[in-house]
C-alpha positions as protocol buffer text, in pm:
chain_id: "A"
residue {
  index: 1
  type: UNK
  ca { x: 0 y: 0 z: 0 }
}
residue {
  index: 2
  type: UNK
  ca { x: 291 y: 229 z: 83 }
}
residue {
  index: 3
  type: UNK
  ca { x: 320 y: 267 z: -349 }
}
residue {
  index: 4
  type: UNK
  ca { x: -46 y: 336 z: -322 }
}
residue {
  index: 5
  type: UNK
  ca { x: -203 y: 697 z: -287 }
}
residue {
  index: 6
  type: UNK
  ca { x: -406 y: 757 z: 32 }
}
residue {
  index: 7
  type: UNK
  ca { x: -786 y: 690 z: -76 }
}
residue {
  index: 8
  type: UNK
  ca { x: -936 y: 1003 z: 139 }
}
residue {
  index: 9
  type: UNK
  ca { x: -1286 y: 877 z: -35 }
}
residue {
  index: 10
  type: UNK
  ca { x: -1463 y: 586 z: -39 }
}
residue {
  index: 11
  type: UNK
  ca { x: -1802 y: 434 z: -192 }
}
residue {
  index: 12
  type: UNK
  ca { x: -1958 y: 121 z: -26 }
}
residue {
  index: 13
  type: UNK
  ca { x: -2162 y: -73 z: -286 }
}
residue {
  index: 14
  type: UNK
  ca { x: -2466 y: -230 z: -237 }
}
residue {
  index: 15
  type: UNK
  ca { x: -2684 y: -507 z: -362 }
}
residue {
  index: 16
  type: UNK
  ca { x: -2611 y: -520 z: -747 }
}
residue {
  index: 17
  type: UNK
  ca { x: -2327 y: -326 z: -702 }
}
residue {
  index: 18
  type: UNK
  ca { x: -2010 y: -527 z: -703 }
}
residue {
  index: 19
  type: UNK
  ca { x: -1760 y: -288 z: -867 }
}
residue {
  index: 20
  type: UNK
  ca { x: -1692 y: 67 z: -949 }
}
residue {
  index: 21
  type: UNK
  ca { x: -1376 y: 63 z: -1170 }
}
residue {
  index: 22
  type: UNK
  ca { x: -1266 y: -52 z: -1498 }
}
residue {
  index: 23
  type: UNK
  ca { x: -944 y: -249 z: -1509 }
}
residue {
  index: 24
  type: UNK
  ca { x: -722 y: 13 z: -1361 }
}
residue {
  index: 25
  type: UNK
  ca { x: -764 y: -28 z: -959 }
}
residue {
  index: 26
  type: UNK
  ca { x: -548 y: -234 z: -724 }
}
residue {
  index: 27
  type: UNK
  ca { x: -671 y: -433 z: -500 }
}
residue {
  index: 28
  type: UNK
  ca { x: -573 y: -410 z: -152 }
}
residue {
  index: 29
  type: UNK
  ca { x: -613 y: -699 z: 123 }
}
residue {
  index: 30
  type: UNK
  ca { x: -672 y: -547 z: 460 }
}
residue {
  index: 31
  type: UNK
  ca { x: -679 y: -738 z: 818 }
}
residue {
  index: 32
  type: UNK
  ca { x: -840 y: -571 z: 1094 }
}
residue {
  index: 33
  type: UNK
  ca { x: -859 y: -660 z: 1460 }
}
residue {
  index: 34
  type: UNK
  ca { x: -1221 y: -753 z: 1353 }
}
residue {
  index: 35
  type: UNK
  ca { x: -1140 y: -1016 z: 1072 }
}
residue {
  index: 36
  type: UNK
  ca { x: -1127 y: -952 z: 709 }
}
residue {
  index: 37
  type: UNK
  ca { x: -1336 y: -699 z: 515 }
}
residue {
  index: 38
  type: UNK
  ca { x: -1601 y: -817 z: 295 }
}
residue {
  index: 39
  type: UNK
  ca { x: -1367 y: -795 z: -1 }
}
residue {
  index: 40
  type: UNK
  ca { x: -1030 y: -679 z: -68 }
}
residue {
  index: 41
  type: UNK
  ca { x: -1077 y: -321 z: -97 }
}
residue {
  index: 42
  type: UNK
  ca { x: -1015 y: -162 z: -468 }
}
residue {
  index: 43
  type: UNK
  ca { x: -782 y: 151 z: -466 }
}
residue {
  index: 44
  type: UNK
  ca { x: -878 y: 342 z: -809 }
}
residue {
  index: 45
  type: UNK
  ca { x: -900 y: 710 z: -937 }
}
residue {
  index: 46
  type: UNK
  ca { x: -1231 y: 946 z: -950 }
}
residue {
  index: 47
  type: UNK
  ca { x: -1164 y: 1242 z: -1112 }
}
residue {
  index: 48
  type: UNK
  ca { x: -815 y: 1265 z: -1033 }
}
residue {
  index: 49
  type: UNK
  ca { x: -889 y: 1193 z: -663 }
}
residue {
  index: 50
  type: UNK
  ca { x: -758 y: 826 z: -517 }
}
residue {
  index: 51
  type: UNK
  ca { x: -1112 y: 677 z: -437 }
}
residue {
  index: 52
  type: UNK
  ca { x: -1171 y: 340 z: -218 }
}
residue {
  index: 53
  type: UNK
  ca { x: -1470 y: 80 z: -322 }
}
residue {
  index: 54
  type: UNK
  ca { x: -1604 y: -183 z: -75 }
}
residue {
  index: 55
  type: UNK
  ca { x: -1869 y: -424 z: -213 }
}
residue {
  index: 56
  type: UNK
  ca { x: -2066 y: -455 z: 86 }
}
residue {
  index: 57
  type: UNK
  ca { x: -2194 y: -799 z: 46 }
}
residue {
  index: 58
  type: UNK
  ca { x: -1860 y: -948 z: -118 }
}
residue {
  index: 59
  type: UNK
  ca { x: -1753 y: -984 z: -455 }
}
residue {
  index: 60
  type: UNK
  ca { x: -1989 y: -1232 z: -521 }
}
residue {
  index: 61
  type: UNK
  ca { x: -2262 y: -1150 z: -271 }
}
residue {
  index: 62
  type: UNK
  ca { x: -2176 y: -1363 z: -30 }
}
residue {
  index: 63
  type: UNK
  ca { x: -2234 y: -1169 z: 282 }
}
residue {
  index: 64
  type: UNK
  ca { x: -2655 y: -1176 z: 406 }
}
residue {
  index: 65
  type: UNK
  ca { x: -2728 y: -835 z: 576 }
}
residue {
  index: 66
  type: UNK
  ca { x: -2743 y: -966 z: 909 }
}
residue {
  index: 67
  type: UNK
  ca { x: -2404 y: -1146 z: 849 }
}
residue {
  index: 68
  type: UNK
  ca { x: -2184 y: -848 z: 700 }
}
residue {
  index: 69
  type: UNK
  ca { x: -1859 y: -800 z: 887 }
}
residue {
  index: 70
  type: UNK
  ca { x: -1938 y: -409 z: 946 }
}
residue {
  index: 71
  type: UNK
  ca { x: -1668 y: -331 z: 1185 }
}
residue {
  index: 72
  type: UNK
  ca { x: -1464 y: -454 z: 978 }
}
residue {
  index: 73
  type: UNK
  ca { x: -1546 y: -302 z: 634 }
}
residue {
  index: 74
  type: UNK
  ca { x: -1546 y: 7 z: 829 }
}
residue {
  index: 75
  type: UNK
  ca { x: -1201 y: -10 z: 1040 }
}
residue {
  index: 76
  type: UNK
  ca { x: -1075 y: -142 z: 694 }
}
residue {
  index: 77
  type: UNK
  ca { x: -1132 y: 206 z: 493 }
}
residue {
  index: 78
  type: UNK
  ca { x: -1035 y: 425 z: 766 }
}
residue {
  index: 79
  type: UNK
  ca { x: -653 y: 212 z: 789 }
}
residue {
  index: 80
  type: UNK
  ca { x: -625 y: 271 z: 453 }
}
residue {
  index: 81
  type: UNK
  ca { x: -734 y: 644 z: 480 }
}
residue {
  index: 82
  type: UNK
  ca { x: -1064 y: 726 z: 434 }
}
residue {
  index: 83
  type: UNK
  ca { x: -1230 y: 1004 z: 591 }
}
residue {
  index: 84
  type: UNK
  ca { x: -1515 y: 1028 z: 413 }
}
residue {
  index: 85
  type: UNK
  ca { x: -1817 y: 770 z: 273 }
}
residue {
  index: 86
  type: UNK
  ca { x: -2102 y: 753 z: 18 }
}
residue {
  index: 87
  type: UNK
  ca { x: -2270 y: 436 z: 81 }
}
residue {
  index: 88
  type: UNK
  ca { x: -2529 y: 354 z: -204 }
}
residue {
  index: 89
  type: UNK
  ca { x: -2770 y: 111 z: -137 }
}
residue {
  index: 90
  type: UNK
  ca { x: -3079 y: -40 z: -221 }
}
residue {
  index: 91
  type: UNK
  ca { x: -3422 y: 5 z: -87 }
}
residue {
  index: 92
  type: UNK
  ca { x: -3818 y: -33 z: -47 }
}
residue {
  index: 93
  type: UNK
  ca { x: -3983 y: 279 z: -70 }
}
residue {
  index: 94
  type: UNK
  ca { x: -4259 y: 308 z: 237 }
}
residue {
  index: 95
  type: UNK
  ca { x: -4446 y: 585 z: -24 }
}
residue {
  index: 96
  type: UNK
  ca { x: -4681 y: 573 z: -332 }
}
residue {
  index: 97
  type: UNK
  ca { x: -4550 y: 869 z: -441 }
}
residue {
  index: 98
  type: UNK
  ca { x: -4162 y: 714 z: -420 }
}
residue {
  index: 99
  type: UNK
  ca { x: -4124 y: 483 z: -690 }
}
residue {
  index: 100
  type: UNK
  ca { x: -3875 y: 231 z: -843 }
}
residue {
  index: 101
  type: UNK
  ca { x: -3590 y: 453 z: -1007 }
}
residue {
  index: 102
  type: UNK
  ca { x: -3625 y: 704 z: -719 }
}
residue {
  index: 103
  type: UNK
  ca { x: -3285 y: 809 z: -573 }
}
residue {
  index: 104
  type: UNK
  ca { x: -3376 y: 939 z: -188 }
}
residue {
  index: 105
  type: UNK
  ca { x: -3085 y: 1075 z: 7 }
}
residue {
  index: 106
  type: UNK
  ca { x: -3200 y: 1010 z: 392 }
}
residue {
  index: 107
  type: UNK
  ca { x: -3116 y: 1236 z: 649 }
}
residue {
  index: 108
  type: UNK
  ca { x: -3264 y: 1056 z: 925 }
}
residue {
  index: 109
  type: UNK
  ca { x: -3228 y: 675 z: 1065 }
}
residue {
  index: 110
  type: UNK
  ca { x: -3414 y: 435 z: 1234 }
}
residue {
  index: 111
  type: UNK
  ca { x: -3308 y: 70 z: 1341 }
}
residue {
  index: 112
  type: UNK
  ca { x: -3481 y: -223 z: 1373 }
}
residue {
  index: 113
  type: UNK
  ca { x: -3177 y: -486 z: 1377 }
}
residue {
  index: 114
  type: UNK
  ca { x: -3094 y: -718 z: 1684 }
}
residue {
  index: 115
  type: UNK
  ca { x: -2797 y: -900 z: 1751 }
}
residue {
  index: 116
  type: UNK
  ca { x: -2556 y: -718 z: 1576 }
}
residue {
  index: 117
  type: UNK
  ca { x: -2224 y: -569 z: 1694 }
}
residue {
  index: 118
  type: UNK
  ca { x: -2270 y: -228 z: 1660 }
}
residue {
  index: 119
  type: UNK
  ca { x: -1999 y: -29 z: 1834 }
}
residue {
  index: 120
  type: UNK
  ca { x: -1600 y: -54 z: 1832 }
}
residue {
  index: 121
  type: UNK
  ca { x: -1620 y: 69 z: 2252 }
}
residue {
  index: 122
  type: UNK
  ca { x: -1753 y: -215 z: 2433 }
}
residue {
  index: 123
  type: UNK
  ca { x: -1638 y: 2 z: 2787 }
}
residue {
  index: 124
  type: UNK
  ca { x: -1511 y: 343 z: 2902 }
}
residue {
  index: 125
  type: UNK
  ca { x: -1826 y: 538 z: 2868 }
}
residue {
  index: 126
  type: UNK
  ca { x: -1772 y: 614 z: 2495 }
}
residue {
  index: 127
  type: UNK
  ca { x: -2117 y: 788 z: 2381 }
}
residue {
  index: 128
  type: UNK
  ca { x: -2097 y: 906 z: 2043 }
}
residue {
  index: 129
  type: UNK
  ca { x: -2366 y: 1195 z: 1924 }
}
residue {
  index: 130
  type: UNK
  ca { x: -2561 y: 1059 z: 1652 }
}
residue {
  index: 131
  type: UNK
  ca { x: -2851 y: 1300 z: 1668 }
}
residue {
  index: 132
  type: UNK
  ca { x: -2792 y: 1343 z: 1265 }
}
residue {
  index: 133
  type: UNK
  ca { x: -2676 y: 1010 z: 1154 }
}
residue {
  index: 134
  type: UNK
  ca { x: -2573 y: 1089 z: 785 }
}
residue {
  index: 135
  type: UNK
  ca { x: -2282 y: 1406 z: 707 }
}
residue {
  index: 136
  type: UNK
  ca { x: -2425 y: 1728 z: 559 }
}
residue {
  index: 137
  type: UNK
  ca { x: -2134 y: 1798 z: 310 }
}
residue {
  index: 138
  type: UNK
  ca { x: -2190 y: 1449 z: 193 }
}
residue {
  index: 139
  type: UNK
  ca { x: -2568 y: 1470 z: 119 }
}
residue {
  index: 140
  type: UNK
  ca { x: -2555 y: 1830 z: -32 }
}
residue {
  index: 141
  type: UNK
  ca { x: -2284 y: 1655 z: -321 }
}
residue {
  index: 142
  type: UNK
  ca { x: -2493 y: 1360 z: -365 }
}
residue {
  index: 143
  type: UNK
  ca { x: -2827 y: 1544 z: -358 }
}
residue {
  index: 144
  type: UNK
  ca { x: -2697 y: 1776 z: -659 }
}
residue {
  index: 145
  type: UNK
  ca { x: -2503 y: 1483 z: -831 }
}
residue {
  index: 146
  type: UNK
  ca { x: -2805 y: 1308 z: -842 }
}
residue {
  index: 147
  type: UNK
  ca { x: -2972 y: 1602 z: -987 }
}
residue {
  index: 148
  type: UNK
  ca { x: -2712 y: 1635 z: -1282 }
}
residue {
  index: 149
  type: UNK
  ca { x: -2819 y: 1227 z: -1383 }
}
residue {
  index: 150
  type: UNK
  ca { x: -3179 y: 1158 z: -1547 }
}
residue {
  index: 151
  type: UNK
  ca { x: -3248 y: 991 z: -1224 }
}
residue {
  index: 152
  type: UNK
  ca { x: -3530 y: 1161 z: -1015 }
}
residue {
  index: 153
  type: UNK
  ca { x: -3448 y: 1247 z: -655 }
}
residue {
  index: 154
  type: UNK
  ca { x: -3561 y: 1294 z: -276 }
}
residue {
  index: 155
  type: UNK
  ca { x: -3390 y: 1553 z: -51 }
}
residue {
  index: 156
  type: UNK
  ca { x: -3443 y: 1389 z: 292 }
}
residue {
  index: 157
  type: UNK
  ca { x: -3647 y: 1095 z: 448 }
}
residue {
  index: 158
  type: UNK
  ca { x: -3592 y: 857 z: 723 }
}
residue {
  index: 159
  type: UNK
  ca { x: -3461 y: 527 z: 645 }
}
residue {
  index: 160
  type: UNK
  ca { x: -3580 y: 237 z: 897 }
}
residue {
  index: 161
  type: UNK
  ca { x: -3332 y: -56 z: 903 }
}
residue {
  index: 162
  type: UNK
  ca { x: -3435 y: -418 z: 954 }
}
residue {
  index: 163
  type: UNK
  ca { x: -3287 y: -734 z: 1033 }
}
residue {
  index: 164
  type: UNK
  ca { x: -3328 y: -936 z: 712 }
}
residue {
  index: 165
  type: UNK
  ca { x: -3280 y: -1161 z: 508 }
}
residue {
  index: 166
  type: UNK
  ca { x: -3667 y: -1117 z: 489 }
}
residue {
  index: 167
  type: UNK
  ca { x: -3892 y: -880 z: 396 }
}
residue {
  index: 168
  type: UNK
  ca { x: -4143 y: -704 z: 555 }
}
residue {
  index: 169
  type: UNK
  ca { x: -4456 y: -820 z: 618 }
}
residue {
  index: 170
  type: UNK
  ca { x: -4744 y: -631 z: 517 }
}
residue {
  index: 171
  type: UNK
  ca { x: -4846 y: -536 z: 876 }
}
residue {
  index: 172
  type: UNK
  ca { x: -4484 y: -420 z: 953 }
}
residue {
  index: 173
  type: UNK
  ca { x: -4471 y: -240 z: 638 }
}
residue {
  index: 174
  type: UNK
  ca { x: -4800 y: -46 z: 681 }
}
residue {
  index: 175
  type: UNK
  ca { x: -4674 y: 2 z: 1037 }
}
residue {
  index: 176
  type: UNK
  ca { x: -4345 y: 137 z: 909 }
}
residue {
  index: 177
  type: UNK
  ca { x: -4504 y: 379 z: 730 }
}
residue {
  index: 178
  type: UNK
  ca { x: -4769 y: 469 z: 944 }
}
residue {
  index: 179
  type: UNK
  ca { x: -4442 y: 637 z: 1162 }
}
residue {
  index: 180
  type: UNK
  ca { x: -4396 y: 856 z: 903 }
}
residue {
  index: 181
  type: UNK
  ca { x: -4058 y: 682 z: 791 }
}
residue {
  index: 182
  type: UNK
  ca { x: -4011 y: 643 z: 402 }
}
residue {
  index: 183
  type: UNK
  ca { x: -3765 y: 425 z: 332 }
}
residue {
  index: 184
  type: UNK
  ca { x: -3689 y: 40 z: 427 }
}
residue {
  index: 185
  type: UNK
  ca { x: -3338 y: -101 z: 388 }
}
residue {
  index: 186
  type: UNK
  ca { x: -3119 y: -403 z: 569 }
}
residue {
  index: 187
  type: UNK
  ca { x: -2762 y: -273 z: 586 }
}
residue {
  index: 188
  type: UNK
  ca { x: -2760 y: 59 z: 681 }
}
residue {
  index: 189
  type: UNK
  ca { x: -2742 y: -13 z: 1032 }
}
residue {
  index: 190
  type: UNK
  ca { x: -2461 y: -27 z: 1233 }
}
residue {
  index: 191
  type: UNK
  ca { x: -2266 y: 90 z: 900 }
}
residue {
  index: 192
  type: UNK
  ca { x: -2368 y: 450 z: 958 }
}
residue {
  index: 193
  type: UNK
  ca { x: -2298 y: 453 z: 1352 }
}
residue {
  index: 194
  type: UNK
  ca { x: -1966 y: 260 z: 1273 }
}
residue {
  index: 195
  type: UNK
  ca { x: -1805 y: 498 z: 1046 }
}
residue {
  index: 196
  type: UNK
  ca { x: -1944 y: 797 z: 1275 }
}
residue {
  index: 197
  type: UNK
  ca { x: -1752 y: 633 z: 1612 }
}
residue {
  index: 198
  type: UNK
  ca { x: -1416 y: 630 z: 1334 }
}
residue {
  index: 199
  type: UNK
  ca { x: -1455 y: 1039 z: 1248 }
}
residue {
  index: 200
  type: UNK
  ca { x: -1546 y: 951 z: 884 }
}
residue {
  index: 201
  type: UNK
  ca { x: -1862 y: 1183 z: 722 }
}
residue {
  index: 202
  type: UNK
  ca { x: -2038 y: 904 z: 590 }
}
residue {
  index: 203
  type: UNK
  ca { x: -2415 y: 899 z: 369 }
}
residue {
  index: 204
  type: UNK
  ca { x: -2641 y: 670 z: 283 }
}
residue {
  index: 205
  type: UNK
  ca { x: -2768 y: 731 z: -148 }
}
residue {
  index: 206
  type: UNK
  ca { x: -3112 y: 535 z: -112 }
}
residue {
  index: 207
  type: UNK
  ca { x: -3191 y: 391 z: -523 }
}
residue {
  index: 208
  type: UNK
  ca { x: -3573 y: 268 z: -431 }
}
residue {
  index: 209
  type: UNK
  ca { x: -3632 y: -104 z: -620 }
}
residue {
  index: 210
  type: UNK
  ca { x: -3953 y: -143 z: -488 }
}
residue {
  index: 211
  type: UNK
  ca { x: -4258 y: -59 z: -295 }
}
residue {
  index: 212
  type: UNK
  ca { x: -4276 y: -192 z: 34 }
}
residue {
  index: 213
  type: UNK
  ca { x: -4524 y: -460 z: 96 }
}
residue {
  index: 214
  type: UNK
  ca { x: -4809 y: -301 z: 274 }
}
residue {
  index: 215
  type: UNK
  ca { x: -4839 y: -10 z: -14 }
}
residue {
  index: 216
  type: UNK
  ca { x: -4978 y: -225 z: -270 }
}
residue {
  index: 217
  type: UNK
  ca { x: -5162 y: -602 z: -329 }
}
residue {
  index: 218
  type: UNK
  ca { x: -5028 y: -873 z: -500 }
}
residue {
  index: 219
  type: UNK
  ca { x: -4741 y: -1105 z: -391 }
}
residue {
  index: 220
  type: UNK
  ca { x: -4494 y: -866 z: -197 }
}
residue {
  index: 221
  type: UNK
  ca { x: -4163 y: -820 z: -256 }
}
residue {
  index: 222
  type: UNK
  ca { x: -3929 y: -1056 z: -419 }
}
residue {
  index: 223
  type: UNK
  ca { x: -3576 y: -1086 z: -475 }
}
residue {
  index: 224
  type: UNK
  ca { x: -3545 y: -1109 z: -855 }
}
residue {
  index: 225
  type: UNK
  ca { x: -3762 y: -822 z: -905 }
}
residue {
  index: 226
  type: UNK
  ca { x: -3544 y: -597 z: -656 }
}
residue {
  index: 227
  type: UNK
  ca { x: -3213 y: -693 z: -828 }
}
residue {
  index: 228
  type: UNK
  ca { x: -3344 y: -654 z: -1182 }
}
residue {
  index: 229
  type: UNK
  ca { x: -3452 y: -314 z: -1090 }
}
residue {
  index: 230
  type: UNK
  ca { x: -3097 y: -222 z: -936 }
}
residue {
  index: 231
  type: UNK
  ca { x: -2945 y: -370 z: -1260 }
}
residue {
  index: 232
  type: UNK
  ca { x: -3150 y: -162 z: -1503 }
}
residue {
  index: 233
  type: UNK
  ca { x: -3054 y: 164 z: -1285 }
}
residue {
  index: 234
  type: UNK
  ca { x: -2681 y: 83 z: -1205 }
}
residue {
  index: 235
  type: UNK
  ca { x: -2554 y: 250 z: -1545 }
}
residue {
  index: 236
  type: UNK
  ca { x: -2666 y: 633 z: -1442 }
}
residue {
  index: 237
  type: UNK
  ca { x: -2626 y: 510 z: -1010 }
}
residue {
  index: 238
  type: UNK
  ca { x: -2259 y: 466 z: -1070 }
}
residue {
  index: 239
  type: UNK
  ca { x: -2238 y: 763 z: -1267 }
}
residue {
  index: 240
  type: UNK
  ca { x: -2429 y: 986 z: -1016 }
}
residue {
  index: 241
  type: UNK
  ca { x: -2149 y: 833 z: -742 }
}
residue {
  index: 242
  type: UNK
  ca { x: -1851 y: 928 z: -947 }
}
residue {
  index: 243
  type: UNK
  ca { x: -2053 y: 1303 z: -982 }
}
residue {
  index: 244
  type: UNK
  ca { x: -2046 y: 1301 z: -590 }
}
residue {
  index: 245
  type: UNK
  ca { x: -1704 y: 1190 z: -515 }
}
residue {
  index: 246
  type: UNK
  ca { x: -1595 y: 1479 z: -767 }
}
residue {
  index: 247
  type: UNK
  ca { x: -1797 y: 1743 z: -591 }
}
residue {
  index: 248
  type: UNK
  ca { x: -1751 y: 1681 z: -268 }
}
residue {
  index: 249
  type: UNK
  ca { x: -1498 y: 1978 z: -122 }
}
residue {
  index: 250
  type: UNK
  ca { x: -1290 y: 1865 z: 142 }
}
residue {
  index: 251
  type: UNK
  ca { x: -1103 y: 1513 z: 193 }
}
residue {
  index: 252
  type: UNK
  ca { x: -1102 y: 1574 z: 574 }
}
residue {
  index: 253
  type: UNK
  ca { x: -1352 y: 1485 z: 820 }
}
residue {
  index: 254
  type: UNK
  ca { x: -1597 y: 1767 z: 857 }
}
residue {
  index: 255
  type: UNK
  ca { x: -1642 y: 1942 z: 1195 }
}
residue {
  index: 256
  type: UNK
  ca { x: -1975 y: 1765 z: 1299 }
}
residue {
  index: 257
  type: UNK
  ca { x: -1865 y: 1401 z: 1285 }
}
residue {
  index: 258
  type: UNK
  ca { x: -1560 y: 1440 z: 1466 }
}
residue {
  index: 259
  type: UNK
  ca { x: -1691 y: 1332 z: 1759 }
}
residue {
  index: 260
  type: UNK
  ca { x: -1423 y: 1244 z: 2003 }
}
residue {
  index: 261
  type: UNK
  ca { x: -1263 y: 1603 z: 2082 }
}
residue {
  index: 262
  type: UNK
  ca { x: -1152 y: 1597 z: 2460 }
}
residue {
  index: 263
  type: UNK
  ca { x: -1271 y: 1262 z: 2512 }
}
residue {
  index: 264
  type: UNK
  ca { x: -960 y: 956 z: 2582 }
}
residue {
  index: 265
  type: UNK
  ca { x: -1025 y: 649 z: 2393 }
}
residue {
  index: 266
  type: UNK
  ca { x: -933 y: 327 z: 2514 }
}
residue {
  index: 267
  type: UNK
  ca { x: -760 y: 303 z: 2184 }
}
residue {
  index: 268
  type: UNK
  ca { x: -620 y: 454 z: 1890 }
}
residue {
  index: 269
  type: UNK
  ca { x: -803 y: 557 z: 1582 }
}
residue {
  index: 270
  type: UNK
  ca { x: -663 y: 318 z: 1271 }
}
């Protein structure tokens, strides 16, 4: 790595999303005290900037939701030198009005996982604010990146995170929505929190596959039809990441998620 330029950005893919570069990036294996990351982490060039991608589920997809080694994806990009994240994802959308195709940029979080690990400070009275889970700076360049693409877009929304591998019921769906939430997704918890108890800025770019169970009759939600609905919207999704990565202004953490000034950690940051 020491050849390597320092990757200050990274992109997480999601479901469907399995690579981000043509033939040009290096691949970089990374051990953490938390095991290996989901994939070796590819070390390519955005714009003239040195950009990180992580596929999120492996190469192959071989990581469920509630299986995904998160703390180690994340302690992976920050060694390497990430500061900041755009983590695209897939999603049901909890609202008519929010339909396949729809790119939503969340500002707001809910979870609804169990039995996950989701911090890196199991003691010491480490309490990290999270009051605004997702980075401003972040949003604002994929909001307007998304903008720039023929891809239609939602400023804000909540995102409510579930365990998986399943999907909603109808009940839980209409309940979901019923809270006023809008989106439903399976990884985006403890990913966000993760990155946030690191310093890194980190967002979540929401591309809705489907609507949720309880919005509509028929047979629910299925699998195939969420990943064929990725696939036909991964050309301009990729293209609106590489738009963000270029316009986002800084490399460094921003103000707001460095969250450990004058507190002693019972360890050093990677």
């Amino acid at each position: 790595m020491s050849s390597l330029p320092r990757p200050a950005l990274a992109v997480i893919g999601g479901s469907g999303f399995y690579d981000f570069f043509d033939n040009d990036a290096t691949h970089v294996e990374v051990d953490t005290p938390y095991g290996a990351p989901s994939a070796p982490v590819a070390v390519g060039e955005v714009d003239g900037r040195a950009v990180a991608f992580l596929p999120r589920h492996g190469k192959q997809h071989e990581y469920a939701p509630h299986t995904l080694p998160y703390q180690a994806n994340m302690w992976a990009l920050r060694s390497l030198g990430v500061r900041r994240i755009f983590a695209p994802c897939a999603v049901g959308s909890l609202r008519a009005d929010w339909g396949p195709g729809t790119v939503a940029v969340p500002d707001q979080l809910v979870d609804r996982t169990s039995g996950r690990p989701q911090t890196y400070f199991d003691g010491g009275g480490i309490h990290v604010s999270f009051a605004d889970p997702y980075c401003d700076d972040l949003r604002t360049a994929a909001v307007k990146s998304a903008i720039a693409t023929e891809l239609r877009v939602e400023d804000a929304g909540t995102m409510v995170v579930v365990q998986g591998p399943r999907f909603s019921t109808r009940a839980e769906s209409r309940w979901f929505a019923g809270q006023g939430w809008d989106l439903v997704n399976m990884t985006g918890h403890p990913e966000a929190v993760l990155a946030r108890e690191l310093e890194m800025c980190y967002a979540a770019v929401a591309l809705v596959t489907d609507l949720d169970a309880g919005l509509e009759e028929g047979d629910g939600v299925h699998a195939v039809d969420v990943f064929a609905e990725f696939k036909k919207n991964l050309g301009p999704f990729k293209e609106l990441m590489r738009r963000a990565v270029a316009a986002v202004d800084s490399e460094g953490t921003c103000e707001r998620c460095r969250v450990h000034a004058g507190v002693s950690l019972p360890f050093e940051l990677p």
